[in-house]
CSV table of C-alpha atoms in Angstrom, one decimal:
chain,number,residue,atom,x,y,z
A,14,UNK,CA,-26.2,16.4,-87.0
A,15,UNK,CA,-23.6,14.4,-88.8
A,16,UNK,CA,-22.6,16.9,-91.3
A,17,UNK,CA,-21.6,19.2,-87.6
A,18,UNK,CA,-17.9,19.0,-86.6
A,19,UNK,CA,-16.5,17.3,-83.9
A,20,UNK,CA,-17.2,19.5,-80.5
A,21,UNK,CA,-13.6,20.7,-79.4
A,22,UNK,CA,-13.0,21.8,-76.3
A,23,UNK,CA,-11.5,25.8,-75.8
A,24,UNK,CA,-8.1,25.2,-76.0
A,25,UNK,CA,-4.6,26.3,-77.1
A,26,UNK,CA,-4.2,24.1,-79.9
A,27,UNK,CA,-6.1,26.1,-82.5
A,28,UNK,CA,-5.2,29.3,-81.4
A,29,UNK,CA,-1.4,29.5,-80.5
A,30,UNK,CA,-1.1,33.2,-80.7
A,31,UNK,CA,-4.1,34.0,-78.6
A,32,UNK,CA,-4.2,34.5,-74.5
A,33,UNK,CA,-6.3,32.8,-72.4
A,34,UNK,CA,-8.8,36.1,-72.2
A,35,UNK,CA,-8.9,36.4,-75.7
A,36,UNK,CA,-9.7,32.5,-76.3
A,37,UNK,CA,-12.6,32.6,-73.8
A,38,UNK,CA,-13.6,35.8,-75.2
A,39,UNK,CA,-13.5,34.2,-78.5
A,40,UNK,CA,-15.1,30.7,-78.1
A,41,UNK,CA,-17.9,32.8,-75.6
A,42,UNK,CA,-18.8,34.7,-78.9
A,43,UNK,CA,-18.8,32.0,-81.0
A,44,UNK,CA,-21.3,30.2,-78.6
A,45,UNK,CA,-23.9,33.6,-78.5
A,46,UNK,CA,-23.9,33.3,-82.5
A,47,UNK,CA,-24.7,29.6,-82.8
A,48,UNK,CA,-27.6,30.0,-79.8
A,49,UNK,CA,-28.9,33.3,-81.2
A,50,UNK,CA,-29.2,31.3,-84.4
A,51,UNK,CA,-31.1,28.0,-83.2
A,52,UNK,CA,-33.3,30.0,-80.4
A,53,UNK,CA,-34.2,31.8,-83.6
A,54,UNK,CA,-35.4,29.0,-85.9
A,55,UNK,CA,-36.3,26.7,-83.0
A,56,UNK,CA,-37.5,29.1,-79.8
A,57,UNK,CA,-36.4,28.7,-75.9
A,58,UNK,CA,-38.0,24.8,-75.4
A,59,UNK,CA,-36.4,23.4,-78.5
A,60,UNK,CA,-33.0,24.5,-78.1
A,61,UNK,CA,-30.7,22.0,-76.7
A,62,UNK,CA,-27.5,23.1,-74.8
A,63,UNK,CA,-25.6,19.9,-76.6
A,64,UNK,CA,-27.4,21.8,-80.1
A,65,UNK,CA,-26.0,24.5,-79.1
A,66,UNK,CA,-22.4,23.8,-78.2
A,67,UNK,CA,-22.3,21.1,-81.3
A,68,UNK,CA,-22.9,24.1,-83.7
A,69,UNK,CA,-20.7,26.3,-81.8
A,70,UNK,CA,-18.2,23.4,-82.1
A,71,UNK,CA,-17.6,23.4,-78.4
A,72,UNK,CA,-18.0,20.9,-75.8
A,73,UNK,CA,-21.6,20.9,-73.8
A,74,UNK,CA,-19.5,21.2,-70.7
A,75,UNK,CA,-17.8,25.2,-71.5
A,76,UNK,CA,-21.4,26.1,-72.5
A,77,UNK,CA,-22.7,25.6,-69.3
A,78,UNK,CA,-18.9,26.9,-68.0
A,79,UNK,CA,-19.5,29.9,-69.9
A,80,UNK,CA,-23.3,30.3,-69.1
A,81,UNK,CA,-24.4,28.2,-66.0
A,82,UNK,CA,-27.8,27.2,-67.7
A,83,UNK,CA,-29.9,27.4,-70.7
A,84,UNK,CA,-32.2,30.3,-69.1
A,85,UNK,CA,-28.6,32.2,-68.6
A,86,UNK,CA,-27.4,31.3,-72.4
A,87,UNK,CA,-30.7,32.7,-73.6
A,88,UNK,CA,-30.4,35.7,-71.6
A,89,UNK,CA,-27.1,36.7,-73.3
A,90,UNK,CA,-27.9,35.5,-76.5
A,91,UNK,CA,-31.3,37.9,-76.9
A,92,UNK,CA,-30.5,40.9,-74.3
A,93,UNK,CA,-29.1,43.6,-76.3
A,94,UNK,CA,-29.3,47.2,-76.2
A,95,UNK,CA,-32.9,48.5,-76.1
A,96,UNK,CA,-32.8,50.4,-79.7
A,97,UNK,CA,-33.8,54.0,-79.6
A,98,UNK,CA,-37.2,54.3,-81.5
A,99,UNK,CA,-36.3,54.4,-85.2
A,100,UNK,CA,-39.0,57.6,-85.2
A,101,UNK,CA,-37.1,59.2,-82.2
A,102,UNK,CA,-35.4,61.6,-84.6
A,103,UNK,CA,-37.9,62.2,-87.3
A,104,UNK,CA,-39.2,65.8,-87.5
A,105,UNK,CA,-42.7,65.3,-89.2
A,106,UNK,CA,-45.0,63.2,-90.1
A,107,UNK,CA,-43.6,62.0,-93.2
A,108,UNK,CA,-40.2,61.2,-91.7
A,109,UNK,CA,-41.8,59.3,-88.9
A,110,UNK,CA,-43.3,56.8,-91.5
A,111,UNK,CA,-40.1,56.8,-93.7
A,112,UNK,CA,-38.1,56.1,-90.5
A,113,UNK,CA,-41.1,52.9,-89.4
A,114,UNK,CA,-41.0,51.7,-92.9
A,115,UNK,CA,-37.0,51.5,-92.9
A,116,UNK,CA,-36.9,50.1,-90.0
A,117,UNK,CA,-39.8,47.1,-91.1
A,118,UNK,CA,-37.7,47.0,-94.7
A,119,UNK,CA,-34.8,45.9,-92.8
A,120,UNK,CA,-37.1,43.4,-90.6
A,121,UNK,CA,-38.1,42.1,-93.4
A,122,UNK,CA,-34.8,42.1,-94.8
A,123,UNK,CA,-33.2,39.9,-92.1
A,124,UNK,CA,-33.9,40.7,-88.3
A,125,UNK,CA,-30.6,40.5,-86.3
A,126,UNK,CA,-30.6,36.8,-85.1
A,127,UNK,CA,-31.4,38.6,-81.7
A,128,UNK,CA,-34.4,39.8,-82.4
A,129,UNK,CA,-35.5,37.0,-84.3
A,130,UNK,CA,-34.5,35.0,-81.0
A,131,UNK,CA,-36.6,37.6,-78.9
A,132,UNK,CA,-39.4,37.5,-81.3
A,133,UNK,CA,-39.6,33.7,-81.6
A,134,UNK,CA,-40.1,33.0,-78.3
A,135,UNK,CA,-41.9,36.1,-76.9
A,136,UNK,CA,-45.3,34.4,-76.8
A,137,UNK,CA,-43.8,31.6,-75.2
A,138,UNK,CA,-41.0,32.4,-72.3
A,139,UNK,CA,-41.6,34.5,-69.5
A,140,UNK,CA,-38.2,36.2,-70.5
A,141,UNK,CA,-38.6,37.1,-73.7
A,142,UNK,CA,-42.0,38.5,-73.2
A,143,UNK,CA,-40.4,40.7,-70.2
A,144,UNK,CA,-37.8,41.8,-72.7
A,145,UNK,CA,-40.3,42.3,-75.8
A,146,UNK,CA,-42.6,44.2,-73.7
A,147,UNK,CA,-39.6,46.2,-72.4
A,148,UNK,CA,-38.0,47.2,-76.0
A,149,UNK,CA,-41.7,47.3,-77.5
A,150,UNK,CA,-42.6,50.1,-75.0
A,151,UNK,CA,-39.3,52.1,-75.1
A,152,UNK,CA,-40.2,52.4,-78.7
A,153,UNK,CA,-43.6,53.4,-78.0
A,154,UNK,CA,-42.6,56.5,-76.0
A,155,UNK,CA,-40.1,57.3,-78.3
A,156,UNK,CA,-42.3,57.7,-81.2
A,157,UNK,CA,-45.1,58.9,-78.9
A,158,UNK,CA,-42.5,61.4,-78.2
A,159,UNK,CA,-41.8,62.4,-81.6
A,160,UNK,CA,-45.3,62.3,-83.4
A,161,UNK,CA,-47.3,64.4,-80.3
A,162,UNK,CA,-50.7,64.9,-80.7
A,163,UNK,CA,-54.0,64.1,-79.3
A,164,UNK,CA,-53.7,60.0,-78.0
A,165,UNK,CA,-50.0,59.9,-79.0
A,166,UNK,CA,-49.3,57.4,-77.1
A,167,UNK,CA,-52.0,55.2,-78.5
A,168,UNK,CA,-51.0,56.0,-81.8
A,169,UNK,CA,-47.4,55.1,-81.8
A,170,UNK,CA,-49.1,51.9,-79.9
A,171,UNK,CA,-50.8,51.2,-82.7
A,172,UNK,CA,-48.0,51.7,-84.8
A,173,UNK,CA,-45.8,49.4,-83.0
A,174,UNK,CA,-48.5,46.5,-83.4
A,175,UNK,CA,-48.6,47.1,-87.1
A,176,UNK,CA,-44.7,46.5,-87.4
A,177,UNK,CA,-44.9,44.0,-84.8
A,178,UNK,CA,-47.4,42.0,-86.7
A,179,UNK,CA,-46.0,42.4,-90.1
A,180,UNK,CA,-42.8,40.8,-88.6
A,181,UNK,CA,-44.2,38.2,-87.4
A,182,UNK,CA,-46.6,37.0,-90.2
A,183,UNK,CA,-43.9,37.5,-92.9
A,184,UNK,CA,-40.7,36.5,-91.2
A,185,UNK,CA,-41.7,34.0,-88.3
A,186,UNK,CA,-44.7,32.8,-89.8
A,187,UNK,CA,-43.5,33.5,-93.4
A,188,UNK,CA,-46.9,33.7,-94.9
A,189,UNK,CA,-46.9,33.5,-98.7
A,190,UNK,CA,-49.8,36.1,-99.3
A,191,UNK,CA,-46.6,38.3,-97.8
A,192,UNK,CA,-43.1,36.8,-99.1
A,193,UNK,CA,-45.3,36.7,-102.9
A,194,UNK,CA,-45.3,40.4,-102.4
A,195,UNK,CA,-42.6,42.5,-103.3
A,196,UNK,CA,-41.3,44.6,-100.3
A,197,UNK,CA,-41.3,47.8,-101.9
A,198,UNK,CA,-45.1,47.0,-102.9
A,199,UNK,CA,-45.6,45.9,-99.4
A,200,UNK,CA,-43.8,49.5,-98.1
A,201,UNK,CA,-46.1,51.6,-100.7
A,202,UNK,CA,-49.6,49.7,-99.3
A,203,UNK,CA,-48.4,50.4,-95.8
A,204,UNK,CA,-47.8,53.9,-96.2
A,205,UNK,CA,-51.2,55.5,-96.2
A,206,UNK,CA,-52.2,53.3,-93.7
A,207,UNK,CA,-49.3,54.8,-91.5
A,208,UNK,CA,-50.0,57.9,-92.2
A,209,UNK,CA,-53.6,57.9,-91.5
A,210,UNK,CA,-52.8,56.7,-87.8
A,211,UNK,CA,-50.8,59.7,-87.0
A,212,UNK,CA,-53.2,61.9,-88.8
A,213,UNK,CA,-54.4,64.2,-86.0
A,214,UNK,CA,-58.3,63.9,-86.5
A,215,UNK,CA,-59.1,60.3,-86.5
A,216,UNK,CA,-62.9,61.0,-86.0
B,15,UNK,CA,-51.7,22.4,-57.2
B,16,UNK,CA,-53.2,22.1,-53.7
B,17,UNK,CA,-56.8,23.5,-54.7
B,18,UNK,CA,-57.4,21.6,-57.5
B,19,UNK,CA,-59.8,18.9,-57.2
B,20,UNK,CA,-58.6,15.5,-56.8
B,21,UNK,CA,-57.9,13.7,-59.7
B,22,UNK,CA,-60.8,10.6,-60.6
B,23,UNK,CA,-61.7,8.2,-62.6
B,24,UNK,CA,-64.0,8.6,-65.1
B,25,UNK,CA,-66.8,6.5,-63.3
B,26,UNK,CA,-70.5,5.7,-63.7
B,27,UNK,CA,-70.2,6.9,-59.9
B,28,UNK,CA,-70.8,10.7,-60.6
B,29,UNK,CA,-73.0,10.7,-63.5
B,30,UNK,CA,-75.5,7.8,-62.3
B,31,UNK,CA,-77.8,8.5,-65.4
B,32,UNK,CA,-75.8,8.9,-68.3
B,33,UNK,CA,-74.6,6.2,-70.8
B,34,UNK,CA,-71.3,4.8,-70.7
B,35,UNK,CA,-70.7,6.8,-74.7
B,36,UNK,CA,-72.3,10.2,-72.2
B,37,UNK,CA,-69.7,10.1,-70.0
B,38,UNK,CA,-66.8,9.2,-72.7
B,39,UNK,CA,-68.0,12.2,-74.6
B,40,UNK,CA,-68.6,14.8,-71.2
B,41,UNK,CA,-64.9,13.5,-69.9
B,42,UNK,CA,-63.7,14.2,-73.4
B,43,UNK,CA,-64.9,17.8,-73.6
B,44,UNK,CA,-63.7,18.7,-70.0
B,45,UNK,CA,-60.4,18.1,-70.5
B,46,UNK,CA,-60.7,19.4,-74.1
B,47,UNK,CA,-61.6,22.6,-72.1
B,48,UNK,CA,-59.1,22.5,-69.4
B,49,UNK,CA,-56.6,22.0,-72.1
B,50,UNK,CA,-57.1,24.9,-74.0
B,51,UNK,CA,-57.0,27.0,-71.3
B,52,UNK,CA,-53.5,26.1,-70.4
B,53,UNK,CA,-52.0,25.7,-73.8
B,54,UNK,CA,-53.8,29.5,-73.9
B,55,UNK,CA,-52.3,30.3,-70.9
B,56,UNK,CA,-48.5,28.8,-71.2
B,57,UNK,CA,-47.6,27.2,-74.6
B,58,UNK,CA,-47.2,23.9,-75.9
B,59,UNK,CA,-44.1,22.9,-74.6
B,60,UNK,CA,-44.7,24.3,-70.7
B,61,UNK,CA,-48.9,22.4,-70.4
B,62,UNK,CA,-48.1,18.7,-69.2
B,63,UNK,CA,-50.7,15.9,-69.5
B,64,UNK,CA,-50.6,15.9,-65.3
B,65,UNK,CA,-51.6,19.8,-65.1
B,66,UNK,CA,-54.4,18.8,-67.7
B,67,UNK,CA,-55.6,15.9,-66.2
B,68,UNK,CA,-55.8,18.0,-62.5
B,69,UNK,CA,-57.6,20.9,-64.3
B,70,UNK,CA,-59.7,18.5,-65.6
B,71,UNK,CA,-60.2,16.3,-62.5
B,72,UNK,CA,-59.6,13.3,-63.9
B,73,UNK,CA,-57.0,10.5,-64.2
B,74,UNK,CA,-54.0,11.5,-66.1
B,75,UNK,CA,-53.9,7.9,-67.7
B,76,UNK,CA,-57.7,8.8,-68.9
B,77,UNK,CA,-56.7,11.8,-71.2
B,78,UNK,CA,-53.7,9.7,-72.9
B,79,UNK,CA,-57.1,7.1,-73.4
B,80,UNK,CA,-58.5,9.8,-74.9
B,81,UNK,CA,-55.7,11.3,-77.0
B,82,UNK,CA,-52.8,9.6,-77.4
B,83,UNK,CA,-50.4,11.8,-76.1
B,84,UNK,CA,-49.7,15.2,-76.1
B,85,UNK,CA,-49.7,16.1,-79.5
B,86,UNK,CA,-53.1,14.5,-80.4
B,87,UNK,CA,-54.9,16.6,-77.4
B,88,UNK,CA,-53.4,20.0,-78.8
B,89,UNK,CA,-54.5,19.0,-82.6
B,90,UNK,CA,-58.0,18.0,-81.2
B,91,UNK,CA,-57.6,21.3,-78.7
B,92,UNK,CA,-56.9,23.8,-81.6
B,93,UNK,CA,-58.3,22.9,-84.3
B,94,UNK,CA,-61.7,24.2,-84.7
B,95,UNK,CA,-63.5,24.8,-88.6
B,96,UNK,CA,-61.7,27.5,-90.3
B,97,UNK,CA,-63.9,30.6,-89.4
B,98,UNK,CA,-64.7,32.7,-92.6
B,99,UNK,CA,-63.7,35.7,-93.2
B,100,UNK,CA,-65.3,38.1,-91.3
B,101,UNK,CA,-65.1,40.3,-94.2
B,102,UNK,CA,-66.4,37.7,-96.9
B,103,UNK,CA,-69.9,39.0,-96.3
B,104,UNK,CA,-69.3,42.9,-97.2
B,105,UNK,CA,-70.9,44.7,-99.7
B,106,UNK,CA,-68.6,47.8,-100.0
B,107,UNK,CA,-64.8,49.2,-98.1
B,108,UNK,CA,-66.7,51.2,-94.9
B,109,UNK,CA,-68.5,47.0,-94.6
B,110,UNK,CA,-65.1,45.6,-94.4
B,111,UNK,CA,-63.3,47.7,-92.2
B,112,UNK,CA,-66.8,47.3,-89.9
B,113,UNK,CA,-66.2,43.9,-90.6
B,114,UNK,CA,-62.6,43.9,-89.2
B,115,UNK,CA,-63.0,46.1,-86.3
B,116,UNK,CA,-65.8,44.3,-85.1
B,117,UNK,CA,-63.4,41.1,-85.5
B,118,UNK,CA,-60.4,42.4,-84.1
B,119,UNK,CA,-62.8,44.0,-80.9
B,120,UNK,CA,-63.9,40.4,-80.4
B,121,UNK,CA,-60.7,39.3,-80.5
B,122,UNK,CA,-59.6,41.9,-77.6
B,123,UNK,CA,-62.7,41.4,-75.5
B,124,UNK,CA,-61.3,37.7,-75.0
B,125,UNK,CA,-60.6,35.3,-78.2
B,126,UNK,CA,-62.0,32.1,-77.8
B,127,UNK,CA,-59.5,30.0,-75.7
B,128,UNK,CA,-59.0,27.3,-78.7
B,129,UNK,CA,-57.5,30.6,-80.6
B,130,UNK,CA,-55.4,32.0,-77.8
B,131,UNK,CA,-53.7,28.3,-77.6
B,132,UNK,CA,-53.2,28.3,-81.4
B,133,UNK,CA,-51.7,31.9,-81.2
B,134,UNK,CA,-49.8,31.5,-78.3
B,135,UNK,CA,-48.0,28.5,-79.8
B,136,UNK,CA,-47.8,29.6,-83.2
B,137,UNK,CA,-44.7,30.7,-83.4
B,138,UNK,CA,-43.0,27.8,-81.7
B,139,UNK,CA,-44.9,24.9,-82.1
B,140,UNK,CA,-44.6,23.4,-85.7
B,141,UNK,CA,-48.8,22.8,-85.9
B,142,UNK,CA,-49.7,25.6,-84.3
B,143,UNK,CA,-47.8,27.3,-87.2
B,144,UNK,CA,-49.7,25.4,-89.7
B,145,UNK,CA,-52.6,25.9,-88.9
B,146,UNK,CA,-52.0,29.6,-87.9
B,147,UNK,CA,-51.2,29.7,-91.6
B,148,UNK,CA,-54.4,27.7,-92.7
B,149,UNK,CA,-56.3,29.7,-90.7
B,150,UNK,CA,-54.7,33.1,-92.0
B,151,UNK,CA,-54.4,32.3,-95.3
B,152,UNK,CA,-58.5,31.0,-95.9
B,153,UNK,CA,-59.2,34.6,-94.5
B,154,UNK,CA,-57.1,36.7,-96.2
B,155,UNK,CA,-58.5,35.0,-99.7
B,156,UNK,CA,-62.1,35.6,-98.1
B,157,UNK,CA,-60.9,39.5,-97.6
B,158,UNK,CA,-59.1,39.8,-101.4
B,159,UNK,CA,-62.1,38.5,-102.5
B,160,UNK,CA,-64.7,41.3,-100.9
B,161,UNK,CA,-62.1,43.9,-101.7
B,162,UNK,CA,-61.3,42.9,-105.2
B,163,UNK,CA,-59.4,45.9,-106.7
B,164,UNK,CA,-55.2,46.3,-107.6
B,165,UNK,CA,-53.1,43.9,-105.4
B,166,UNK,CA,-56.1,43.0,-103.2
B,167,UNK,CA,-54.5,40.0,-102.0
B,168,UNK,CA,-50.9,41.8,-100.6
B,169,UNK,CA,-53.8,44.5,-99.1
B,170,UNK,CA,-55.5,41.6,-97.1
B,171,UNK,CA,-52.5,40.2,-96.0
B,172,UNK,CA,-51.5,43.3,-94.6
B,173,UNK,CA,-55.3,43.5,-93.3
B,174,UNK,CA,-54.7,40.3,-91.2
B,175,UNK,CA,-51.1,41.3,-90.7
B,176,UNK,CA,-52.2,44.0,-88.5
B,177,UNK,CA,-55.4,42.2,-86.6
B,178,UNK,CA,-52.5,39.7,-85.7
B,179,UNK,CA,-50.1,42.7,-84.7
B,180,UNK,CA,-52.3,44.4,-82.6
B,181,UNK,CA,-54.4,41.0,-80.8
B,182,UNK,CA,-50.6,39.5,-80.1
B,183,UNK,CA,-49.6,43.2,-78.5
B,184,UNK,CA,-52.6,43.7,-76.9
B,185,UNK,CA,-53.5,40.4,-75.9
B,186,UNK,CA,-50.7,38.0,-75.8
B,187,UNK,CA,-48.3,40.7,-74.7
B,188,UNK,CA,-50.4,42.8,-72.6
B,189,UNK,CA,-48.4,46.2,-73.6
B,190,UNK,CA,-49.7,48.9,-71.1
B,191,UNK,CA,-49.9,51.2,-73.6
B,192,UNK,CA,-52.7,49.3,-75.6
B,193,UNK,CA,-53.8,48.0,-72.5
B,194,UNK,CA,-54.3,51.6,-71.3
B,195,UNK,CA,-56.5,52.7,-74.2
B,196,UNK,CA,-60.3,52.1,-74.7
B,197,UNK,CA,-61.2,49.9,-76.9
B,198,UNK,CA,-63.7,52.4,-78.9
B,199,UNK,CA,-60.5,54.7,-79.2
B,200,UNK,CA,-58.5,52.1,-80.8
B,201,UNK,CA,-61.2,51.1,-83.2
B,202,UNK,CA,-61.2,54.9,-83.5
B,203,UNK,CA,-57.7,55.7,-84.2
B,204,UNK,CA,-57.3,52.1,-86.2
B,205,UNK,CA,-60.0,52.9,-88.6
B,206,UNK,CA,-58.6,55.6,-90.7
B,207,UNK,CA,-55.4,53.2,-91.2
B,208,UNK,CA,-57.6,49.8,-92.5
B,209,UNK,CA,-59.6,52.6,-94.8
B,210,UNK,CA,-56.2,53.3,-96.1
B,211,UNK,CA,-55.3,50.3,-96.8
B,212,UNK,CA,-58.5,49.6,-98.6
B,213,UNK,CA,-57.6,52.7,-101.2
B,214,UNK,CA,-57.3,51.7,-104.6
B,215,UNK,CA,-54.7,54.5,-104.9
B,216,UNK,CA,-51.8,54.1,-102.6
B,217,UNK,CA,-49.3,55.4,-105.2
């Protein structure tokens, strides 16, 4: 922690040309970046409000000002906008697995420190299982939505799980049988296997 | 905590016959038990020595006898051998993805509680990530090895990657929309996918 700067408290000092809104606005952002960061590397338990308000360069005392609790930091810090199914616009087959393969390229490219945050502790926190289960299933009937068929809903189900647990073994878990793999080698082994679940006679 | 069973001693008392190394050893494999059901159940970070001990029905100051602390009773509680892989024993691709469905079904029909702890922490807890790693690592090298062919070892990671995906969805999330869906069909609709990933052609 040495190598942090010293906390600061929100004040005018820094910021002589801002209002009082726009400070608050400013050092409440600043606060949701650092937490979304550690509650990424570290998960719910092992993130420290002090932590916290140490890499935001704040004072302990406006985190909890600005938040109330931990549970109410974390809330912020991983509750965004339930994305629309990256499949929900696709109009075959084919553009349904481009649009799941895009979407795990830039997973595996760098998940928003949100959804890293989420992810992290979805096995873990009542929370962010609610919200996983909750963003995981909007997703589900989206691209049940857009691929149809017999059992679409297992399907896309299915699908999900495979993009759920590539994430997780090569970003969280970082497994080197994955990260020695280049990712467009990783996107062309995937493929087939993608398209054989939305292939409409599974046996 | 009102029905559990009052906390004792561990006592020549109960177990008039046995040895005093009997009752070390039966003590020691209750509260091994009890352990990783709740480290299954809530984490790492949320199991306390007290909720083991109750669980258990013994003296709290009896497991840290035991185990040292914390720490030492989830090591002992989660690691078990490295199972092989399940595929290691296949003669040809339809073997394999047998092989894997008939893992991955065992794995939905309830995973061995020292697994569910391991998986449940693993993407929080720093040993529980090791030795998820361990674990995945020893049995994607058993599956590269039965599948042989072009980048068999990036295949086999995405093998596991998606028996992790869909046991974390189906079991540590509980998605509905797996939940929903019988197991057969699953194995059904999953089948066609693991084939595919077993091509020696994927383009």
């Amino acid at each position: 922690m040495t190598e942090q700067p010293a906390p600061r408290a929100e004040g005018a000092a820094e910021a002589p040309g801002l209002s009082r809104a726009q400070r608050r606005l400013r050092s409440e952002r600043r606060i949701l970046e650092a937490a979304r960061e550690l509650f990424a590397r570290q998960g719910f338990e092992r993130t420290t409000i002090r932590a916290v308000a140490a890499a935001a360069g704040v004072d302990p005392a406006l985190v909890m000002q600005h938040f109330g609790s931990k549970q109410g930091l974390f809330t912020q810090a991983v509750r965004v906008a339930v994305p629309e199914s990256p499949a929900a616009q696709a109009r075959d087959q084919e553009q349904v697995v481009d649009a799941l393969l895009g979407s795990l390229g830039l997973k595996l490219d760098g998940l928003p420190a949100s959804s890293l945050a989420m992810m992290r502790s979805m096995l873990t926190h009542p929370e962010a299982a609610a919200h996983a289960r909750e963003v995981l299933e909007a997703q589900i009937s989206g691209l049940a939505e857009a691929t149809a068929g017999p059992e679409a809903r297992a399907r896309a189900a299915l699908l999900m799980s495979i993009t759920v647990g590539v994430a997780v073994c090569h970003q969280l878990l970082a497994l080197d049988s994955l990260r020695g793999t280049p990712q467009d080698r990783l996107a062309a082994l995937l493929r087939p296997a993608l398209r054989a679940l939305l292939d409409e006679d599974p046996g």
